[in-house]
Amino acid sequence: MLRIEHVSKRYGKKEVLKDINLEIGPGIYGIIAPNGAGKTTLMKLIATLLFPTEGSIYWNEQEILSLGAEYRSILGYMPQKPGYYRNYTAFDFLSYIAVLQGIPHDAAEEKIRTLLTRVNLDPDDRKKLKNYSGGMLQRAAIVQALLNDPKLILLDEPTAGLDPGERVNFRNMLHEMSSDRIILLSTHIVSDIETLADRVIFLKDQTVYVNDTPANIRSILDGKIYAVPQDYLLPHNAKVLEEQPSDNGTILRVCSNKPLPGCKLLKPTLEDVYLMIYGIRK
Amino acid sequence: MTGKLVILRIRHLLQAKFFLFYAIACLLLNVYIADITFANQTYPKYLADFTRDNGIEITEKSIAAGESLEDSLQKNVLVSDLYSISNPWEEVTAKDIYSQLSDLVPMIRNQKLMEQKYAKLQDRIDQIQNQKEYLHLSCGSYTSDIYDSLFSMLMRLVTLEILLYASGIAIWTAYEDRQACTEQSIAATKTGRNIQKTGYIASLILVFATWIFIAGGTFLYLCIYCHLDSFLRSSLSTGFHIRFSSVMPIPFVSWIPLTGMHALQIHLLLQFVLACIFHGISYALSLRQNSSLQTLMTLFSSVLLLFLAAYVFVRTDLFALFELSVWNPVMTAYLEYMWFTDMDLYSVIPMQETWICIVWIIITIVMVLTGLKIYFRKDLNA
Ligand SMILES: Nc1ncnc2c1ncn2[C@@H]1O[C@H](COP(=O)(O)OP(=O)(O)O)[C@@H](O)[C@H]1O
Ligand SMILES: [Mg+2]
């Protein structure tokens, strides 16, 4: 059980996070916010890489900074930009991380093999990391975060650089693991967590804006999303979320508080909510 | 687990080929210099053979043996050396040295400390006379030249090489994970920020290994191929060893009985201690600062400032400040040719360079410990 209490973080004068309060139990949590909103900062605070300006974080009611190594040994962290030693093979690099995690040699070797197989890197485990593609490095970094069988897994934009097949495999993997662990993943790609996350956290104005299940969040927009032909006269407070070309002209995806007669009602998605919260960046 | 990590880290650091090349290049350079300076000289070799048979102390017997040698150029020099030796201490006391030096250089000094120092020097001078150290043949009339080549040139070069290596490997190790962007993944593991402790130990072990390699290699070459036996076995306070300080010629005196070999060994040892200090300070700075360039510039400008300070204070006759400005590892390394001698005016107290090193070892330990503490409380934000 992870509890974040009144956590704020400033870089110099710049306040990035303000009074964050969260209670997180087993399950998958998606942290969604645009770039620069503080997702990475929050992850690093939980990973003890940064120290809160105010407030504290607790693991099973104990302050994480005072738990120290005990806390880090149940923690799996994948940074947004994972680094690696260029001249190491994936296997050697992961073995090194396993030593840092204090995993006994034999157990480590078996664990690395299993995980590499799970992310389809086993044929390349003797290749040097400098010869890896972006997606391969990303998968190696995922393995690195899971080596110590962590109870608390922090993944900072883990799907960046993965192709659709890898993405699906990755989601399945998280799903398999999620029953008795906390998995926190940050992303600005809503579809990654639409089906996966048990709860979704939106960050806005330096703090937690929404924290709820995907279904509850979507239901905010129930009965408000319409498919609208392009020449339709929209009420002034309706908001166009997307333009989709189709056989009979462009169709607009519109959010409107007033009913739009003659237009087809659509099921809201998380992306609709995202766009309503943060707007469209032009 | 820590031991295993240290071994892994050392293996990892050895993959940085630059440091290996550097060590090999240093050793080759030293061997080359030793070779052109000592190995090709015939007189030291001639003396090595002579003293092996006749002892290093000049006696009537060895003079006779010298005269009965086969005629050669070297023999002529040897015989003249054997006859020219005298006891340089018959007229000179430690007090004389002090008064002459202090007459010529206006000094604001701690009179009491200086007197203590030179009183201690007199004990040593008496010992040189009682033990007849002044009668050691050493390298005869070449003794001062050999001493300069060995300690003012070669050993200082080795010191410079080791100090550069020590600082370099410290900075490299401390920043490596930041450079490779692995710092954050590693800091979030069980070992966490302790990684810098293992890095410190691993790089210190490498400093030791490299010191053994460069200094030990140079030392072995000197002992095996340079025929300095006679010089190395003789006392450095032989009557042939006259220093021409800026003020006047003074027979050489060290604060403990030193043969050439002892001096060489002690130089190597003190050089390693200095390397540990440089390594520790560089590592400690790296733990505080956020870029290797910044740390390099800090170190570089500190060294420049120390030299500048010493220069300015000596120019302006601010001797108290000057005295203070030599109390640091940089000036200690620079003044290597003065080590273990009490004749110079740079040191106020006997064994000054040793005291400086002891003080700085303590400072270094404190700096490393606080550096680690700061690193443990630092936002890792690269
Ligand atoms: N070391 C730093 N110093 C100053 N500002 C920073 C630093 N790191 C991040 N920031 C700022 O904090 C904000 C949040 O950054 P980040 O947590 O990386 O956002 P996200 O991961 O959501 O894209 C950004 O505006 C960024 O510019
Ligand atoms: Mg980020």
XYZ file of C-alpha atoms and ligand atoms in Angstrom:
692
model
C 0.000 0.000 0.000
C 1.445 3.299 -1.114
C 0.274 6.553 0.380
C 1.297 9.966 -0.842
C 0.545 12.734 1.609
C 0.579 16.448 0.815
C 3.565 16.074 -1.460
C 4.866 19.167 -3.215
C 7.950 19.554 -5.353
C 9.639 22.763 -6.395
C 12.639 23.189 -8.643
C 14.013 26.452 -7.382
C 11.012 28.770 -7.580
C 9.132 26.651 -10.071
C 6.421 24.570 -8.446
C 5.912 21.379 -10.434
C 3.733 19.390 -8.039
C 1.458 20.856 -5.403
C -0.209 19.025 -2.552
C -0.487 15.576 -4.126
C -2.562 13.124 -2.096
C -3.012 9.538 -3.270
C -3.764 6.159 -1.768
C -2.663 3.345 -3.996
C -3.399 -0.348 -3.469
C -2.765 -3.363 -5.719
C -3.731 -2.860 -9.347
C -2.717 -0.886 -12.386
C -2.744 2.903 -12.185
C -2.393 5.093 -15.207
C -1.063 8.583 -14.688
C -2.116 10.746 -17.578
C -1.060 14.283 -18.323
C 0.490 16.239 -21.157
C 4.247 16.594 -21.451
C 5.738 18.767 -18.757
C 2.865 18.284 -16.310
C 5.034 16.509 -13.736
C 4.478 12.792 -14.349
C 8.194 12.021 -14.317
C 8.672 14.190 -11.253
C 5.988 12.242 -9.398
C 7.521 8.913 -10.434
C 10.966 10.006 -9.303
C 9.600 11.146 -5.975
C 8.094 7.699 -5.445
C 11.365 6.102 -6.583
C 13.292 8.191 -3.982
C 15.348 9.814 -6.729
C 13.911 13.182 -5.770
C 13.066 14.464 -2.326
C 9.718 16.186 -1.766
C 9.834 19.862 -0.903
C 6.904 19.178 1.384
C 4.965 16.123 2.452
C 5.896 12.461 2.674
C 5.364 9.149 0.965
C 4.569 5.997 2.928
C 4.894 2.333 2.070
C 2.749 0.211 4.393
C 2.556 3.162 6.765
C 6.321 3.638 6.915
C 8.103 6.606 5.458
C 9.940 5.415 2.335
C 13.077 7.452 2.983
C 13.509 5.852 6.382
C 12.912 2.376 4.918
C 15.797 2.884 2.501
C 17.140 -0.306 0.939
C 14.221 -2.314 2.289
C 11.866 -0.132 0.267
C 14.027 -0.092 -2.855
C 14.242 -3.875 -2.852
C 10.472 -4.110 -3.476
C 10.634 -1.297 -6.030
C 10.948 -1.696 -9.784
C 11.621 1.516 -11.658
C 11.866 2.120 -15.357
C 12.984 5.681 -16.115
C 11.582 7.680 -18.987
C 14.964 7.614 -20.705
C 16.561 4.378 -19.565
C 20.342 4.319 -19.857
C 22.603 1.379 -20.493
C 26.281 0.522 -20.927
C 26.921 0.517 -24.651
C 29.481 -2.254 -24.657
C 27.526 -4.673 -22.506
C 25.331 -7.422 -23.829
C 21.748 -7.317 -22.595
C 22.460 -10.344 -20.477
C 25.541 -8.856 -18.834
C 23.865 -5.552 -18.144
C 20.877 -7.239 -16.572
C 23.192 -9.461 -14.517
C 24.856 -6.332 -13.204
C 21.505 -4.841 -12.236
C 20.645 -8.157 -10.565
C 23.757 -7.861 -8.407
C 22.759 -4.296 -7.530
C 19.368 -5.691 -6.536
C 21.053 -8.240 -4.319
C 19.641 -11.230 -6.188
C 21.695 -14.440 -5.785
C 23.572 -15.424 -8.914
C 21.657 -18.544 -9.954
C 18.245 -17.115 -9.263
C 19.220 -14.005 -11.207
C 20.265 -15.946 -14.265
C 17.013 -17.865 -14.342
C 14.962 -14.741 -13.798
C 16.755 -12.884 -16.584
C 16.189 -15.773 -18.993
C 12.501 -15.994 -18.174
C 11.926 -12.286 -18.564
C 13.971 -11.949 -21.740
C 11.933 -14.756 -23.236
C 8.759 -13.049 -22.088
C 9.649 -9.879 -24.037
C 11.043 -11.842 -27.004
C 14.614 -10.685 -26.487
C 16.057 -14.142 -25.840
C 17.495 -14.520 -29.351
C 19.412 -11.254 -28.918
C 20.596 -11.585 -25.342
C 24.258 -11.893 -26.399
C 24.129 -8.862 -28.642
C 25.751 -5.657 -27.453
C 23.287 -3.033 -26.336
C 24.755 -0.454 -28.693
C 23.423 -2.594 -31.537
C 19.903 -2.670 -30.123
C 17.022 -0.787 -31.720
C 14.956 1.672 -29.695
C 12.192 -0.838 -29.117
C 14.644 -3.524 -28.037
C 16.266 -1.161 -25.533
C 12.853 -0.280 -24.204
C 12.017 -3.946 -23.684
C 15.373 -4.559 -21.998
C 14.579 -1.653 -19.682
C 11.235 -3.226 -18.820
C 13.043 -6.438 -17.897
C 15.462 -4.436 -15.782
C 12.570 -2.976 -13.798
C 11.056 -6.397 -13.142
C 14.179 -8.352 -12.165
C 13.642 -8.238 -8.427
C 9.973 -9.290 -8.592
C 8.928 -5.867 -7.329
C 5.750 -5.253 -5.367
C 5.689 -1.671 -6.553
C 6.402 -1.089 -10.226
C 6.946 2.384 -11.644
C 6.995 2.659 -15.415
C 7.622 6.087 -16.892
C 6.214 6.138 -20.429
C 7.094 2.508 -20.960
C 5.435 2.093 -24.324
C 7.325 4.868 -26.091
C 9.154 3.278 -28.993
C 7.282 -0.030 -28.936
C 5.496 -1.221 -32.070
C 1.820 -2.261 -31.839
C 2.641 -5.954 -31.398
C 5.114 -5.218 -28.628
C 2.600 -2.877 -27.025
C -0.051 -5.567 -26.836
C 2.431 -8.068 -25.460
C 3.514 -5.523 -22.877
C -0.048 -4.845 -21.807
C -0.704 -8.554 -21.436
C 2.387 -8.880 -19.340
C 1.306 -6.115 -16.976
C -2.139 -7.590 -16.750
C -0.729 -10.986 -15.711
C 1.354 -9.385 -12.995
C -1.149 -6.935 -11.614
C -3.101 -9.113 -9.192
C -0.897 -8.663 -6.127
C 1.181 -5.654 -7.045
C 0.966 -1.962 -7.559
C 1.786 -0.924 -11.084
C 2.026 2.779 -11.783
C 2.511 3.803 -15.340
C 2.658 7.269 -16.735
C 1.782 8.045 -20.281
C 0.365 10.685 -22.503
C -0.970 8.004 -24.850
C -4.468 7.404 -23.557
C -5.146 4.211 -25.498
C -2.329 2.463 -23.610
C -4.311 2.405 -20.424
C -7.882 2.671 -21.613
C -8.435 -1.071 -21.254
C -5.548 -1.854 -18.931
C -5.741 0.468 -15.954
C -7.881 -0.182 -12.920
C -7.674 3.462 -12.062
C -6.674 6.543 -13.961
C -5.094 9.643 -12.477
C -5.155 12.917 -14.391
C -2.691 15.588 -13.317
C -3.617 19.195 -13.906
C -2.484 22.505 -12.432
C 0.358 20.734 -10.598
C -1.973 18.453 -8.706
C -4.314 15.450 -8.948
C -7.310 16.527 -11.008
C -9.166 13.213 -11.352
C -8.550 9.862 -9.693
C -11.131 7.245 -10.590
C -11.838 4.079 -12.567
C -11.851 4.440 -16.360
C -15.565 3.589 -16.491
C -16.484 6.292 -13.995
C -14.317 8.804 -15.774
C -15.843 8.010 -19.141
C -19.319 8.259 -17.700
C -18.741 11.978 -17.075
C -19.272 12.411 -20.806
C -22.106 9.898 -21.193
C -24.684 11.276 -23.632
C -22.490 14.184 -24.646
C -20.393 12.811 -27.494
C -21.857 12.971 -30.978
C -20.849 12.176 -34.523
C -21.668 15.329 -36.452
C -21.504 16.059 -40.169
C -19.205 18.909 -41.085
C -21.934 21.309 -42.279
C -24.010 20.963 -39.100
C -24.597 24.200 -37.236
C -23.083 23.612 -33.763
C -24.227 25.404 -30.582
C -21.549 27.834 -29.449
C -20.361 25.889 -26.389
C -19.959 22.591 -28.242
C -16.396 21.435 -28.677
C -14.969 19.637 -31.688
C -12.673 16.845 -30.484
C -11.700 15.196 -33.716
C -12.234 15.293 -37.455
C -12.613 11.976 -39.232
C -12.779 11.576 -42.991
C -15.460 9.096 -44.101
C -17.298 8.036 -47.256
C -19.870 10.829 -47.056
C -17.663 13.798 -46.138
C -15.786 14.661 -42.950
C -17.445 13.616 -39.697
C -16.761 15.611 -36.546
C -16.549 14.105 -33.066
C -18.223 16.689 -30.877
C -18.796 17.099 -27.167
C -21.902 19.064 -26.410
C -23.880 19.636 -23.215
C -27.029 20.312 -25.254
C -28.541 17.463 -27.234
C -27.784 17.654 -30.945
C -30.915 16.460 -32.762
C -30.301 14.240 -35.765
C -26.740 13.364 -34.754
C -25.575 9.950 -33.710
C -24.721 9.563 -30.009
C -21.299 7.954 -29.434
C -19.747 6.128 -26.499
C -17.275 8.418 -24.727
C -13.632 7.349 -24.530
C -10.853 8.366 -22.171
C -9.361 10.336 -24.984
C -12.506 12.461 -25.104
C -12.058 13.188 -21.413
C -8.380 13.956 -21.939
C -9.195 16.424 -24.690
C -11.928 18.052 -22.616
C -9.489 18.496 -19.719
C -6.390 19.642 -21.525
C -7.825 20.920 -24.775
C -6.385 20.465 -28.214
C -2.853 21.731 -28.810
C -2.656 23.529 -32.100
C 27.608 -8.169 -1.878
C 29.731 -5.024 -1.671
C 32.890 -6.990 -2.435
C 31.290 -8.490 -5.500
C 30.126 -5.071 -6.651
C 33.592 -3.629 -6.210
C 35.057 -6.410 -8.329
C 32.400 -5.917 -10.997
C 33.045 -2.189 -10.980
C 36.793 -2.656 -11.344
C 36.222 -5.002 -14.255
C 33.896 -2.442 -15.738
C 36.354 0.423 -15.292
C 39.080 -1.613 -16.925
C 37.003 -1.507 -20.078
C 37.739 2.202 -20.316
C 40.741 1.607 -22.525
C 41.962 5.182 -22.250
C 43.179 4.639 -18.695
C 45.044 1.497 -19.659
C 46.761 3.248 -22.544
C 47.628 6.122 -20.276
C 49.297 3.845 -17.724
C 51.273 2.004 -20.384
C 52.327 5.249 -22.047
C 53.478 6.637 -18.695
C 55.565 3.576 -17.930
C 57.149 3.639 -21.377
C 57.977 7.308 -21.044
C 59.547 6.762 -17.618
C 61.582 3.839 -18.839
C 62.759 5.882 -21.796
C 63.801 8.776 -19.582
C 65.496 6.466 -17.069
C 67.252 4.828 -19.953
C 68.717 7.979 -21.491
C 69.510 9.493 -18.091
C 71.046 6.594 -16.194
C 71.416 3.395 -18.130
C 73.918 4.727 -20.638
C 76.242 6.309 -18.123
C 79.426 4.366 -17.555
C 80.629 5.896 -14.303
C 77.725 4.742 -12.074
C 78.154 1.244 -13.458
C 81.893 1.409 -12.776
C 81.190 2.482 -9.197
C 78.576 -0.229 -8.810
C 81.208 -2.833 -9.592
C 83.793 -1.154 -7.378
C 81.571 -0.806 -4.299
C 80.308 -4.348 -4.668
C 83.838 -5.554 -4.021
C 85.150 -2.838 -1.735
C 82.133 -1.521 0.219
C 80.533 1.894 -0.045
C 82.506 3.533 2.739
C 85.781 5.110 1.726
C 88.581 3.579 3.787
C 92.317 3.290 3.343
C 91.707 -0.179 2.016
C 89.255 0.977 -0.643
C 91.568 3.806 -1.659
C 94.337 1.265 -2.171
C 91.945 -0.955 -4.111
C 91.000 1.993 -6.280
C 94.593 2.771 -7.059
C 95.353 -0.769 -8.066
C 92.574 -0.812 -10.685
C 93.361 -1.066 -14.368
C 94.011 2.307 -15.971
C 90.973 3.907 -17.559
C 89.136 7.184 -17.724
C 86.736 6.064 -15.010
C 89.587 5.034 -12.755
C 91.048 8.528 -12.859
C 87.738 10.021 -11.771
C 87.319 7.398 -9.074
C 90.751 7.933 -7.592
C 90.300 11.659 -7.544
C 86.918 11.153 -5.859
C 88.436 8.827 -3.278
C 91.014 11.418 -2.335
C 88.810 14.467 -2.483
C 86.312 13.374 0.157
C 86.340 15.404 3.358
C 84.032 15.927 6.282
C 81.868 18.881 5.264
C 80.355 19.066 8.742
C 83.565 19.900 10.518
C 82.863 23.604 10.234
C 79.155 23.758 9.563
C 76.550 23.411 12.306
C 72.791 23.460 11.946
C 72.788 26.865 13.601
C 75.134 28.154 10.907
C 72.796 26.987 8.197
C 69.876 28.639 9.914
C 71.605 31.925 10.584
C 73.013 32.210 7.088
C 69.702 31.394 5.477
C 67.729 33.700 7.723
C 70.210 36.550 7.260
C 69.726 36.445 3.548
C 65.994 35.971 3.500
C 64.056 38.426 5.651
C 61.564 36.336 7.510
C 58.574 36.734 9.691
C 58.668 33.332 11.223
C 57.922 31.489 14.329
C 61.381 31.769 15.854
C 60.788 29.004 18.359
C 59.623 26.474 15.812
C 62.588 27.226 13.588
C 65.040 26.823 16.432
C 63.453 23.524 17.385
C 63.727 22.391 13.821
C 67.373 23.251 13.467
C 68.232 21.796 16.877
C 66.793 18.549 15.641
C 68.879 18.901 12.511
C 72.029 19.135 14.618
C 71.277 15.720 16.169
C 71.134 14.295 12.713
C 74.378 16.030 11.679
C 76.149 14.537 14.699
C 74.833 11.166 13.688
C 76.171 11.567 10.136
C 79.603 12.216 11.557
C 79.504 9.410 14.120
C 78.296 6.870 11.620
C 80.765 8.146 9.009
C 77.933 8.496 6.505
C 79.824 11.395 4.939
C 82.442 8.889 3.807
C 80.009 6.987 1.585
C 81.201 6.883 -2.001
C 77.728 7.037 -3.582
C 78.232 8.349 -7.118
C 81.269 10.363 -6.201
C 81.408 13.753 -7.852
C 78.289 12.840 -9.827
C 76.171 12.347 -6.713
C 74.309 15.658 -6.835
C 73.573 15.262 -10.545
C 72.222 11.759 -10.093
C 70.142 12.926 -7.147
C 68.638 15.721 -9.217
C 67.896 13.506 -12.171
C 66.311 10.906 -9.972
C 64.284 13.028 -7.577
C 63.822 16.406 -9.193
C 63.034 14.928 -12.583
C 62.070 11.276 -12.784
C 60.257 10.867 -9.470
C 58.456 14.166 -9.909
C 57.306 13.024 -13.308
C 56.019 9.766 -11.849
C 54.226 11.738 -9.146
C 52.597 13.965 -11.746
C 51.495 10.927 -13.735
C 49.950 9.212 -10.712
C 48.212 12.357 -9.519
C 46.660 12.969 -12.927
C 45.524 9.370 -13.084
C 44.077 9.497 -9.578
C 42.027 12.624 -10.273
C 40.988 11.400 -13.706
C 39.757 7.992 -12.658
C 37.922 9.505 -9.669
C 36.006 11.958 -11.833
C 35.375 9.329 -14.482
C 34.007 6.830 -11.978
C 31.861 9.291 -10.078
C 30.173 10.636 -13.216
C 30.050 7.492 -15.300
C 26.491 6.484 -14.504
C 25.264 10.003 -14.990
C 26.932 10.110 -18.400
C 25.429 6.749 -19.400
C 22.003 7.780 -17.998
C 22.081 4.693 -15.795
C 22.275 6.728 -12.610
C 18.524 6.703 -12.025
C 17.901 3.023 -12.687
C 20.783 2.198 -10.379
C 19.827 4.626 -7.632
C 16.395 2.978 -7.486
C 17.826 -0.506 -6.901
C 18.449 -2.061 -3.520
C 22.088 -0.964 -3.595
C 20.887 2.484 -4.584
C 23.148 5.419 -3.960
C 25.661 3.193 -2.191
C 26.937 2.667 -5.702
C 29.143 5.708 -5.135
C 30.768 4.029 -2.145
C 31.684 1.013 -4.248
C 32.790 3.368 -7.030
C 35.069 5.153 -4.601
C 36.603 1.912 -3.368
C 36.911 0.421 -6.859
C 38.626 3.476 -8.302
C 40.926 3.733 -5.284
C 41.976 0.135 -5.846
C 42.672 1.017 -9.465
C 44.782 3.960 -8.342
C 46.757 1.530 -6.224
C 47.135 -0.961 -9.062
C 48.183 1.742 -11.493
C 50.645 3.152 -8.988
C 52.151 -0.316 -8.627
C 52.284 -0.580 -12.396
C 53.759 2.824 -13.259
C 55.868 3.584 -10.193
C 56.763 -0.039 -9.498
C 57.700 -0.626 -13.127
C 59.852 2.478 -13.208
C 61.436 1.501 -9.907
C 62.230 -2.006 -11.099
C 63.758 -0.681 -14.286
C 65.901 1.715 -12.268
C 67.102 -1.044 -9.972
C 67.768 -3.641 -12.614
C 69.068 -1.758 -15.621
C 70.405 1.561 -14.422
C 73.410 0.391 -12.344
C 72.687 2.836 -9.552
C 73.677 0.289 -6.894
C 76.391 2.432 -5.402
C 74.135 5.478 -5.224
C 71.211 3.504 -3.843
C 73.264 1.833 -1.119
C 75.044 4.957 0.067
C 73.742 7.508 2.511
C 72.341 10.585 0.832
C 74.295 12.659 3.341
C 77.611 11.739 1.827
C 80.276 14.396 1.626
C 79.860 14.389 -2.150
C 76.294 15.569 -1.911
C 76.428 19.346 -1.774
C 73.288 21.324 -2.547
C 73.632 24.717 -4.065
C 70.598 26.370 -2.605
C 69.817 29.912 -3.691
C 71.852 31.128 -0.764
C 74.957 29.014 -0.331
C 76.333 25.515 -0.734
C 75.072 23.209 2.017
C 75.901 19.550 2.581
C 72.752 17.494 2.189
C 70.952 16.475 5.337
C 67.722 14.555 5.769
C 65.723 14.157 8.951
C 66.289 10.431 9.205
C 69.204 8.333 7.933
C 68.428 7.786 4.270
C 70.226 5.745 1.681
C 69.387 6.382 -1.949
C 67.185 3.297 -1.875
C 65.303 4.430 1.234
C 64.716 7.812 -0.311
C 63.408 6.202 -3.474
C 61.041 3.977 -1.533
C 59.801 6.758 0.703
C 59.260 8.962 -2.322
C 57.152 6.249 -3.897
C 55.148 5.834 -0.721
C 54.491 9.525 -0.180
C 53.594 9.794 -3.832
C 50.926 7.140 -3.327
C 49.571 8.918 -0.271
C 49.308 12.092 -2.348
C 47.535 10.118 -5.054
C 44.978 8.907 -2.494
C 44.439 12.502 -1.400
C 43.986 13.745 -4.971
C 41.684 10.836 -5.731
C 39.575 11.429 -2.645
C 39.256 15.173 -3.176
C 38.340 14.721 -6.833
C 35.769 12.085 -5.945
C 34.304 14.165 -3.144
C 33.982 17.191 -5.447
C 32.330 15.042 -8.103
C 29.745 13.902 -5.576
C 28.778 17.492 -4.854
C 28.842 19.000 -8.301
C 26.650 18.212 -11.254
C 29.011 18.027 -14.186
C 32.425 16.576 -14.750
C 33.474 19.716 -16.593
C 32.604 21.798 -13.563
C 34.658 19.511 -11.330
C 37.608 19.589 -13.702
C 37.502 23.376 -13.801
C 37.246 23.583 -10.006
C 40.300 21.377 -9.594
C 42.249 23.135 -12.308
C 41.565 26.615 -10.988
C 42.333 25.541 -7.410
C 45.749 24.305 -8.497
C 46.407 27.535 -10.381
C 45.274 29.613 -7.416
C 47.561 27.740 -5.029
C 50.560 28.375 -7.245
C 49.564 31.975 -7.714
C 49.125 32.458 -3.969
C 52.525 30.964 -3.197
C 54.119 33.171 -5.857
C 52.424 36.344 -4.694
C 53.226 35.744 -1.030
C 56.868 35.043 -1.730
C 57.126 38.147 -3.891
C 55.537 40.377 -1.298
C 57.589 38.914 1.563
C 54.437 37.762 3.329
C 56.173 34.713 4.713
C 53.551 33.725 7.247
C 51.022 33.512 4.449
C 53.540 31.841 2.218
C 54.116 29.223 4.885
C 50.392 28.612 4.974
C 50.195 28.414 1.198
C 52.564 25.457 1.063
C 50.392 23.489 3.451
C 48.477 21.669 0.765
C 48.954 18.564 -1.356
C 49.542 20.491 -4.581
C 52.536 22.425 -3.301
C 53.754 19.329 -1.465
C 53.797 17.427 -4.733
C 55.448 20.344 -6.501
C 58.203 20.611 -3.891
C 59.001 16.921 -4.160
C 62.742 17.583 -4.591
C 62.730 18.967 -1.040
C 61.120 15.922 0.559
C 62.781 14.551 3.676
C 65.309 17.357 3.836
C 65.218 19.866 6.606
C 67.532 22.334 4.991
C 64.978 24.314 3.107
C 63.121 27.339 4.292
C 59.762 26.123 3.067
C 59.207 23.958 6.062
C 58.866 25.350 9.521
C 58.722 22.068 11.323
C 60.658 18.846 10.849
C 59.024 16.277 8.603
C 56.701 18.949 7.270
C 55.602 17.097 4.115
C 54.631 14.095 6.209
C 52.551 16.258 8.516
C 50.907 17.943 5.571
C 49.964 14.555 4.182
C 48.569 13.356 7.496
C 46.472 16.492 7.859
C 45.205 16.184 4.290
C 44.405 12.503 4.613
C 42.078 13.489 7.439
C 40.630 16.360 5.401
C 40.138 13.984 2.487
C 38.312 11.410 4.597
C 36.008 14.107 5.935
C 35.411 15.444 2.416
C 34.600 12.000 1.017
C 32.233 11.178 3.870
C 30.376 14.487 3.621
C 30.394 14.138 -0.176
C 28.690 10.767 0.119
C 26.232 12.225 2.592
C 25.409 15.053 0.204
C 25.022 12.601 -2.660
C 22.601 10.559 -0.558
C 20.455 13.645 -0.093
C 20.662 14.960 -3.607
C 17.936 15.158 -6.246
C 19.084 12.922 -9.092
C 17.801 14.952 -11.936
C 20.135 14.635 -14.872
N 15.756 19.736 -12.915
C 14.761 20.537 -13.241
N 14.884 21.858 -13.021
C 13.889 22.697 -13.321
N 12.717 22.332 -13.859
C 12.520 21.021 -14.117
C 13.526 20.054 -13.827
N 13.078 18.847 -14.181
C 11.832 19.043 -14.673
N 11.509 20.344 -14.639
C 10.241 20.934 -15.064
O 9.231 20.299 -14.349
C 8.077 20.139 -15.149
C 7.625 18.701 -15.089
O 8.547 17.873 -15.718
P 8.319 16.315 -15.848
O 8.056 15.777 -14.504
O 9.449 15.765 -16.591
O 6.996 16.237 -16.740
P 6.429 15.037 -17.586
O 7.122 13.802 -17.217
O 4.977 15.017 -17.246
O 6.621 15.383 -19.018
C 8.475 20.568 -16.541
O 7.928 21.846 -16.763
C 9.948 20.661 -16.517
O 10.404 21.699 -17.323
Mg 8.104 12.539 -18.315
